[in-house]
PDB file of C-alpha atoms and ligand atoms in Angstrom:
ATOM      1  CA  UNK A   1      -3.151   1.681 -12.432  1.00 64.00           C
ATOM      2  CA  UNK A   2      -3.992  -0.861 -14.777  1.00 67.00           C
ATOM      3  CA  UNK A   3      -1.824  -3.796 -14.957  1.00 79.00           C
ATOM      4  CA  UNK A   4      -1.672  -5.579 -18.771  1.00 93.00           C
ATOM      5  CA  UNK A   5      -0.129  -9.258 -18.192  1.00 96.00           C
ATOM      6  CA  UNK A   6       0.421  -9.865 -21.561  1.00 96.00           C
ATOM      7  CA  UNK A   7       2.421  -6.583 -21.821  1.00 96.00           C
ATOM      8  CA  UNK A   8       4.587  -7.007 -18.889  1.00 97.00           C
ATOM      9  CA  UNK A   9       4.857 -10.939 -20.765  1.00 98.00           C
ATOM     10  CA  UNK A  10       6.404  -9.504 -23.674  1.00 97.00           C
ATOM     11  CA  UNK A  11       8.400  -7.221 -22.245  1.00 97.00           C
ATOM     12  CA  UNK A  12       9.947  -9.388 -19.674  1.00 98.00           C
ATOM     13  CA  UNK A  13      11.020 -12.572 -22.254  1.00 98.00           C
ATOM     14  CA  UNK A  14      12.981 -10.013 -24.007  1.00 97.00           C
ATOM     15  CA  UNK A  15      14.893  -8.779 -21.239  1.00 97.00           C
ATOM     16  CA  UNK A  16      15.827 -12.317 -19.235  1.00 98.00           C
ATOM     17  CA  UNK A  17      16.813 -15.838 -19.922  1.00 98.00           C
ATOM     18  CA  UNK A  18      14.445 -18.456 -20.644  1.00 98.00           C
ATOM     19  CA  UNK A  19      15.318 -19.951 -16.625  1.00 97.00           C
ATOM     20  CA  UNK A  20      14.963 -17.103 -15.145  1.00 98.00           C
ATOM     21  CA  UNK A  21      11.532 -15.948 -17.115  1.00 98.00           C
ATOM     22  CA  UNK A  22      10.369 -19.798 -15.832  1.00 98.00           C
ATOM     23  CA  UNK A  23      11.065 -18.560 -12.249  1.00 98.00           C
ATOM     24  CA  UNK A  24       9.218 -15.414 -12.768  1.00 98.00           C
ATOM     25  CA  UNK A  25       6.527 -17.111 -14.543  1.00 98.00           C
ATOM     26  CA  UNK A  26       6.433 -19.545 -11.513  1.00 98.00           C
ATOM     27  CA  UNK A  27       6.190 -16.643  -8.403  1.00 98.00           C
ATOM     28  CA  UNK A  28       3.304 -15.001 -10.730  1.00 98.00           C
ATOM     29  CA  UNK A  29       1.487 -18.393 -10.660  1.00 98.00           C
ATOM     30  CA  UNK A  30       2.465 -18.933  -7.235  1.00 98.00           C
ATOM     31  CA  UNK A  31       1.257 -14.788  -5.996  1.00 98.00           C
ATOM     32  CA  UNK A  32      -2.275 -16.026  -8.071  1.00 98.00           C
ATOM     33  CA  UNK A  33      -2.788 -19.178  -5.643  1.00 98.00           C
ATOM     34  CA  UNK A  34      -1.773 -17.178  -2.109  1.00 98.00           C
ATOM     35  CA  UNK A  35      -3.786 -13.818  -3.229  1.00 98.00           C
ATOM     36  CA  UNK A  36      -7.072 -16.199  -3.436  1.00 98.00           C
ATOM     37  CA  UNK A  37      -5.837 -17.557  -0.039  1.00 98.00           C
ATOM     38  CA  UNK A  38      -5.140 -14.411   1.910  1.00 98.00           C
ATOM     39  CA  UNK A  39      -7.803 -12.453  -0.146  1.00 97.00           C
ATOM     40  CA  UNK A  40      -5.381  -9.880  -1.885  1.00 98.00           C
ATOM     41  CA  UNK A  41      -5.798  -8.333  -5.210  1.00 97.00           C
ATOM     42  CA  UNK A  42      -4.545 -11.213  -7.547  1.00 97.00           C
ATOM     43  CA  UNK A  43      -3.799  -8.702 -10.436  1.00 97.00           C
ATOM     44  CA  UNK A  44      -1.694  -6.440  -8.419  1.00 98.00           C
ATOM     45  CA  UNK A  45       0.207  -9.796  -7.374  1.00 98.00           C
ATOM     46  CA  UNK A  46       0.498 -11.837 -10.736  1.00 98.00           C
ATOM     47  CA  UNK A  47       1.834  -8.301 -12.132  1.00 98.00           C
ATOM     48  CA  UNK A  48       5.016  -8.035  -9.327  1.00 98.00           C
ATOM     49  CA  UNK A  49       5.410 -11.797  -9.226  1.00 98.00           C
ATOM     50  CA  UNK A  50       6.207 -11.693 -12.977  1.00 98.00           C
ATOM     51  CA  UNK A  51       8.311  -8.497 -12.946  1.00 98.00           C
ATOM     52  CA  UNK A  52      10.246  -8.652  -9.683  1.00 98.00           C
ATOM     53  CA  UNK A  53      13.348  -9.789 -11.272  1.00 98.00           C
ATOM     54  CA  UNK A  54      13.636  -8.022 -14.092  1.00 98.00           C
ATOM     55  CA  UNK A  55      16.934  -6.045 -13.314  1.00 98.00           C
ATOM     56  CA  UNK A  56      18.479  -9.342 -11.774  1.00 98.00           C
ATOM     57  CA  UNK A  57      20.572 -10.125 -14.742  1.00 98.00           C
ATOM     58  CA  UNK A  58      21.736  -6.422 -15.509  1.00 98.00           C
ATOM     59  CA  UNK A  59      26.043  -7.117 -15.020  1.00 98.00           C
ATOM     60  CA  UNK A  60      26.760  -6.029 -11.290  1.00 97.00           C
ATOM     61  CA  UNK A  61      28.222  -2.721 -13.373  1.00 97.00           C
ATOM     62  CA  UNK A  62      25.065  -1.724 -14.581  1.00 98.00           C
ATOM     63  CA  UNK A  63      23.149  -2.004 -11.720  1.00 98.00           C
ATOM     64  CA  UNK A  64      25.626   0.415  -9.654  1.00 97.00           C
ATOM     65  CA  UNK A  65      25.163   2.118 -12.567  1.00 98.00           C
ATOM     66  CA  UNK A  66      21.753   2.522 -12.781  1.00 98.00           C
ATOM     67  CA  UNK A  67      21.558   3.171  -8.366  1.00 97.00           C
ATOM     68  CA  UNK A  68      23.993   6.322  -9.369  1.00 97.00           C
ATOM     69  CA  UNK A  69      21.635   7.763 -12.301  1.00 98.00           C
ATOM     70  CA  UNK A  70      18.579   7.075 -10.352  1.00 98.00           C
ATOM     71  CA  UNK A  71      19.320   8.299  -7.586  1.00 97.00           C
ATOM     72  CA  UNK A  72      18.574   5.218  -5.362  1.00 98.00           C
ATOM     73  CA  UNK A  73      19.686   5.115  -1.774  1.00 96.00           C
ATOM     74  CA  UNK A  74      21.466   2.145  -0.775  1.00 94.00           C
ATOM     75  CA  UNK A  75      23.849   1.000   2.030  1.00 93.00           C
ATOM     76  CA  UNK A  76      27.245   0.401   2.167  1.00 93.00           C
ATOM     77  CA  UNK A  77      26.475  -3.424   2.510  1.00 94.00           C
ATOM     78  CA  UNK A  78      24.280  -3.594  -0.153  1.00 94.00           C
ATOM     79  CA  UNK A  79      26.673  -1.863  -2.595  1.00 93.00           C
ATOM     80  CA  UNK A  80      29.335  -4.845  -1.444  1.00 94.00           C
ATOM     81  CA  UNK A  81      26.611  -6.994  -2.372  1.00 94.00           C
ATOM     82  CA  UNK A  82      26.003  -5.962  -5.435  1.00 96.00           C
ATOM     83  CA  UNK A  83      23.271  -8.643  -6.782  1.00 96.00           C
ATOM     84  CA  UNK A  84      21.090  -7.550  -3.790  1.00 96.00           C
ATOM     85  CA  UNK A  85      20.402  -4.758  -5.801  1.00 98.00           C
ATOM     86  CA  UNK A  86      18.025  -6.249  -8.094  1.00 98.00           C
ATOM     87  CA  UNK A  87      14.818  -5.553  -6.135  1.00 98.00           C
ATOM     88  CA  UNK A  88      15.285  -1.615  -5.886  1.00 98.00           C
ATOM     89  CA  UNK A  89      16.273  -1.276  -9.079  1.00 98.00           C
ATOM     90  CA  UNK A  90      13.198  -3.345 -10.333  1.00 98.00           C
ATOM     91  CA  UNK A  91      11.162  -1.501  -8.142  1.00 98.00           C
ATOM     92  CA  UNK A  92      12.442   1.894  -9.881  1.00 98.00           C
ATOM     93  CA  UNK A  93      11.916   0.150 -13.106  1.00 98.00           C
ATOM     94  CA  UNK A  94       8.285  -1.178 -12.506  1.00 98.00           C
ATOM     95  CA  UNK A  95       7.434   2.709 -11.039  1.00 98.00           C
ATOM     96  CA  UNK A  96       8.605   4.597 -14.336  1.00 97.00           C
ATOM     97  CA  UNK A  97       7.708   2.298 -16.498  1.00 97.00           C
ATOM     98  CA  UNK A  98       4.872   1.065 -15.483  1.00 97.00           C
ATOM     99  CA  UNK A  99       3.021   2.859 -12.983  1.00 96.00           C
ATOM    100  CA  UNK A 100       2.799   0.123 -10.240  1.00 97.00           C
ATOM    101  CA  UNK A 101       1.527   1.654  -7.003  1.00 97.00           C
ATOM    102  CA  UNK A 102       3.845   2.285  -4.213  1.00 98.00           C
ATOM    103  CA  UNK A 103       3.021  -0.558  -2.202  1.00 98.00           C
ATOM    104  CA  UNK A 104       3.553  -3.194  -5.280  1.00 98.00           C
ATOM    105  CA  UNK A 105       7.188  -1.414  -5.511  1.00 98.00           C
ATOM    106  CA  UNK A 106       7.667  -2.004  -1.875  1.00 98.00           C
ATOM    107  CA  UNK A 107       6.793  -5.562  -2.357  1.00 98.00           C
ATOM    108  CA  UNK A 108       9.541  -5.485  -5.228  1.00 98.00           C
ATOM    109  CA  UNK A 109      12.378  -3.796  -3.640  1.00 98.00           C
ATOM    110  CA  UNK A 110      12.483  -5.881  -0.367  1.00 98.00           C
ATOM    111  CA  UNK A 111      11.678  -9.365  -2.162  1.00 98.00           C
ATOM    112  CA  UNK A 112      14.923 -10.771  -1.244  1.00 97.00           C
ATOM    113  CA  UNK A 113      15.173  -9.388   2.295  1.00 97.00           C
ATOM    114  CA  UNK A 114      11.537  -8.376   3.819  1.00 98.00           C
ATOM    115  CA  UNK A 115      10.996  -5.782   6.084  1.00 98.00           C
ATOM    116  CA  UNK A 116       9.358  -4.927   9.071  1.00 98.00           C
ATOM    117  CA  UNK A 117       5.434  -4.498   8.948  1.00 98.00           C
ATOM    118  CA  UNK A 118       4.619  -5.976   5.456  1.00 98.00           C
ATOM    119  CA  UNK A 119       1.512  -6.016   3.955  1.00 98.00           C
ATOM    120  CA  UNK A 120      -0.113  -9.159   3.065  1.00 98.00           C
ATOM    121  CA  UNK A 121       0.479  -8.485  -0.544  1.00 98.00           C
ATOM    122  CA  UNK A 122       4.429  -7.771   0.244  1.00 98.00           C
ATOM    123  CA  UNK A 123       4.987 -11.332   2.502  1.00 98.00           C
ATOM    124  CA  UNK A 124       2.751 -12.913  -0.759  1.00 98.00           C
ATOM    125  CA  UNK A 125       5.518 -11.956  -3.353  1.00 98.00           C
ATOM    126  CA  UNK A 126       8.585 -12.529  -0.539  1.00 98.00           C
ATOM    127  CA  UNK A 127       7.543 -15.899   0.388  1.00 98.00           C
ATOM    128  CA  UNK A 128       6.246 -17.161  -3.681  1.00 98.00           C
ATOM    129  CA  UNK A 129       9.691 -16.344  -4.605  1.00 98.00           C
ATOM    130  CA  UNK A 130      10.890 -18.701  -2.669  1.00 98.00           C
ATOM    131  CA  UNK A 131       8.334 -21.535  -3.292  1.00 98.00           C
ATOM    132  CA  UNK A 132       7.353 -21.263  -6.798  1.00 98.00           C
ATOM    133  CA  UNK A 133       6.970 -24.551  -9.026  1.00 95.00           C
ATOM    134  CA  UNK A 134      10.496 -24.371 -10.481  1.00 96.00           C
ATOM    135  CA  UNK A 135      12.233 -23.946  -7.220  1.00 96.00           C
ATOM    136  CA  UNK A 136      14.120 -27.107  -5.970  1.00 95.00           C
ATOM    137  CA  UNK A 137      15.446 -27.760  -2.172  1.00 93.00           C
ATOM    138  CA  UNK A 138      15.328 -30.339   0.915  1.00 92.00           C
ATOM    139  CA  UNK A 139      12.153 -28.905   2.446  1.00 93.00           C
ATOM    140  CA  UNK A 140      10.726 -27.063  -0.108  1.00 96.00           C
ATOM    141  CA  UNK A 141       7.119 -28.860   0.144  1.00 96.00           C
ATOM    142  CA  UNK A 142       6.754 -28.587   3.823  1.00 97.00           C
ATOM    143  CA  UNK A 143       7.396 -24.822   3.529  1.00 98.00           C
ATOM    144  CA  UNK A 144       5.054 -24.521   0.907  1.00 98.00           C
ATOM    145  CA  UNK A 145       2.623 -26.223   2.836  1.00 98.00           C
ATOM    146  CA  UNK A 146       3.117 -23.801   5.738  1.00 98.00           C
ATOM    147  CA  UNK A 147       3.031 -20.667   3.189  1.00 98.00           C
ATOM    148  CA  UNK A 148      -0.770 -21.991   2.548  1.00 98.00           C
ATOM    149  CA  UNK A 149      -1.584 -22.264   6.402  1.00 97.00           C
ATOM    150  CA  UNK A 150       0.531 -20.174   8.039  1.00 97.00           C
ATOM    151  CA  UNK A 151       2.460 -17.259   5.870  1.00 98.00           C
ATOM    152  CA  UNK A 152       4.279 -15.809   8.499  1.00 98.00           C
ATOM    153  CA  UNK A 153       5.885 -18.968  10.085  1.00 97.00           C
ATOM    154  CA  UNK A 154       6.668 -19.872   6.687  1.00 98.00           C
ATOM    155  CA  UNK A 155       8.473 -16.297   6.200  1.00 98.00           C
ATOM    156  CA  UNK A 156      10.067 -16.876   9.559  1.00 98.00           C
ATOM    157  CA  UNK A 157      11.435 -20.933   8.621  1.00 98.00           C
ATOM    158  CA  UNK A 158      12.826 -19.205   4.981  1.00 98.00           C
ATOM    159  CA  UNK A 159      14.899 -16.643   6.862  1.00 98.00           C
ATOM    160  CA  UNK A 160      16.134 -18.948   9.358  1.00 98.00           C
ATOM    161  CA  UNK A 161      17.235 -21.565   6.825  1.00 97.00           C
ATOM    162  CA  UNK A 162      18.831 -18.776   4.782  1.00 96.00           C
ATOM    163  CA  UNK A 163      20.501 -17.233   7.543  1.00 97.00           C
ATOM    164  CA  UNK A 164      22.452 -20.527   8.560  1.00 97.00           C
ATOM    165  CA  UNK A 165      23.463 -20.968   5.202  1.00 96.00           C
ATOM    166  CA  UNK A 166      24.515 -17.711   4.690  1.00 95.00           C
ATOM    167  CA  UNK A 167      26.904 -18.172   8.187  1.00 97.00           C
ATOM    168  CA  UNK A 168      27.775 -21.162   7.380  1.00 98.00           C
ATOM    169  CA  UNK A 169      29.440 -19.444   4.143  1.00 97.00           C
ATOM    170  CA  UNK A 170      30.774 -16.955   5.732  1.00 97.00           C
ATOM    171  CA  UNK A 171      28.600 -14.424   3.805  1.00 95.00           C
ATOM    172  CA  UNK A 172      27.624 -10.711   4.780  1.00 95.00           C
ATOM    173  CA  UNK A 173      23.951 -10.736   6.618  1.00 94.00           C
ATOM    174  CA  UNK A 174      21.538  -8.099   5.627  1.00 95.00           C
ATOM    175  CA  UNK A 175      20.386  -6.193   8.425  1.00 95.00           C
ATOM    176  CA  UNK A 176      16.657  -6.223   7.260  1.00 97.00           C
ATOM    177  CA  UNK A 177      16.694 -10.284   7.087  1.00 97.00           C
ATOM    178  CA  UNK A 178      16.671  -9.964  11.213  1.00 98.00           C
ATOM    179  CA  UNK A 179      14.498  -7.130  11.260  1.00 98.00           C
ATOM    180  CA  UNK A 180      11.987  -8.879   9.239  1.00 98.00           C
ATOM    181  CA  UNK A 181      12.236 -12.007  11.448  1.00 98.00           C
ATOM    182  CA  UNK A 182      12.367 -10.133  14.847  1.00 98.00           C
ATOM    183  CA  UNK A 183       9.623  -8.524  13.682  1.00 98.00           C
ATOM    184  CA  UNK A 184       7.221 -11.390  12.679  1.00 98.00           C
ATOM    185  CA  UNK A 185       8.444 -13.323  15.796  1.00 97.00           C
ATOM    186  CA  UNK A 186       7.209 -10.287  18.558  1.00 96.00           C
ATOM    187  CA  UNK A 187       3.419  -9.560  16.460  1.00 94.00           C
ATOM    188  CA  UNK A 188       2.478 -12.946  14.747  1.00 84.00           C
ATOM    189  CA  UNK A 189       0.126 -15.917  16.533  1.00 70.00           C
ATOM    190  CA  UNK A 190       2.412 -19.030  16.101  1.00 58.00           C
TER     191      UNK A 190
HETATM  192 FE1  FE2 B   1      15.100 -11.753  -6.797  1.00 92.57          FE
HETATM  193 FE1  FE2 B   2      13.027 -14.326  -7.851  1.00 92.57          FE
END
């Protein structure tokens, strides 16, 4: 696989809004810093930090759509929320159209969520989308501060913050978002 940058550039400022293209821009630059960190291939990571949103502002109809003509398994929760939908169907996107390797669509598809047992270059892409440059919050420098020392705690912090505010709105809870965090809790050193 060879990844062209200024291809997937091109081809992603066409397809999203000049915000979210900043985000995406941001998680690329982001992926670069952390893969020189945790030694992982930076082109592999620029290339899914740029793309892993590019089916987030297909209407929620087209990306129920697109699951159907795909093929592309989902659960019953994740069809309620629609929007989670984004990462699989970027996934699908960055496979067919691009070629990325099955462990960069991995790293795509569960961006939002995590999973158990990610690679380095999956918690990378999970954890830059939540701390790239453009990204606002209370907290936001002290978890990226921890992402540079200490990626899993940091993984572990974003889930529980996003958990309570996801209870606190009475929101559905994705299974996986525990998983991930049960996980990293029973195999990391913190
Ligand atoms: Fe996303
Ligand atoms: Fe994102």
């Amino acid at each position: 696989m060879i990844v062209n940058i200024d291809k997937l550039n091109k081809d992603l400022k066409e397809i999203l809004s000049n915000q979210r293209y900043l985000h995406s821009v941001g998680v690329m630059n982001m992926c670069e810093k952390l893969a020189h960190i945790y030694d992982v291939n930076v082109d592999k990571l620029k290339a899914i930090g740029l793309m892993h949103d590019m089916a987030k502002e297909l209407s929620n109809e087209d990306k129920l759509k697109y699951i159907r003509e795909n093929n592309i398994y989902c659960t019953d929760i994740e069809k309620k929320i629609v929007d989670i939908l984004h990462g699989k169907i970027a996934a699908d996107m960055c496979k067919k159209r691009y070629a990325f390797d099955d462990e960069m669509c991995t790293a795509i598809s569960i961006h939002t969520t995590g999973k158990e047992n990610m690679t380095m270059l999956q918690k990378i892409l999970f954890i830059a989308d939540k701390i790239e440059e453009t990204r606002k919050y209370d907290g936001i420098e002290e978890l990226r501060k921890l992402a540079f020392n200490n990626i899993d705690k940091a993984i572990i912090k974003n889930i529980d913050e996003t958990l309570v505010i996801n209870i606190r709105k009475e929101n559905l809870i994705l299974e996986e978002s525990i998983k991930t965090r049960n996980y990293l809790l029973l195999t990391s050193e913190i």
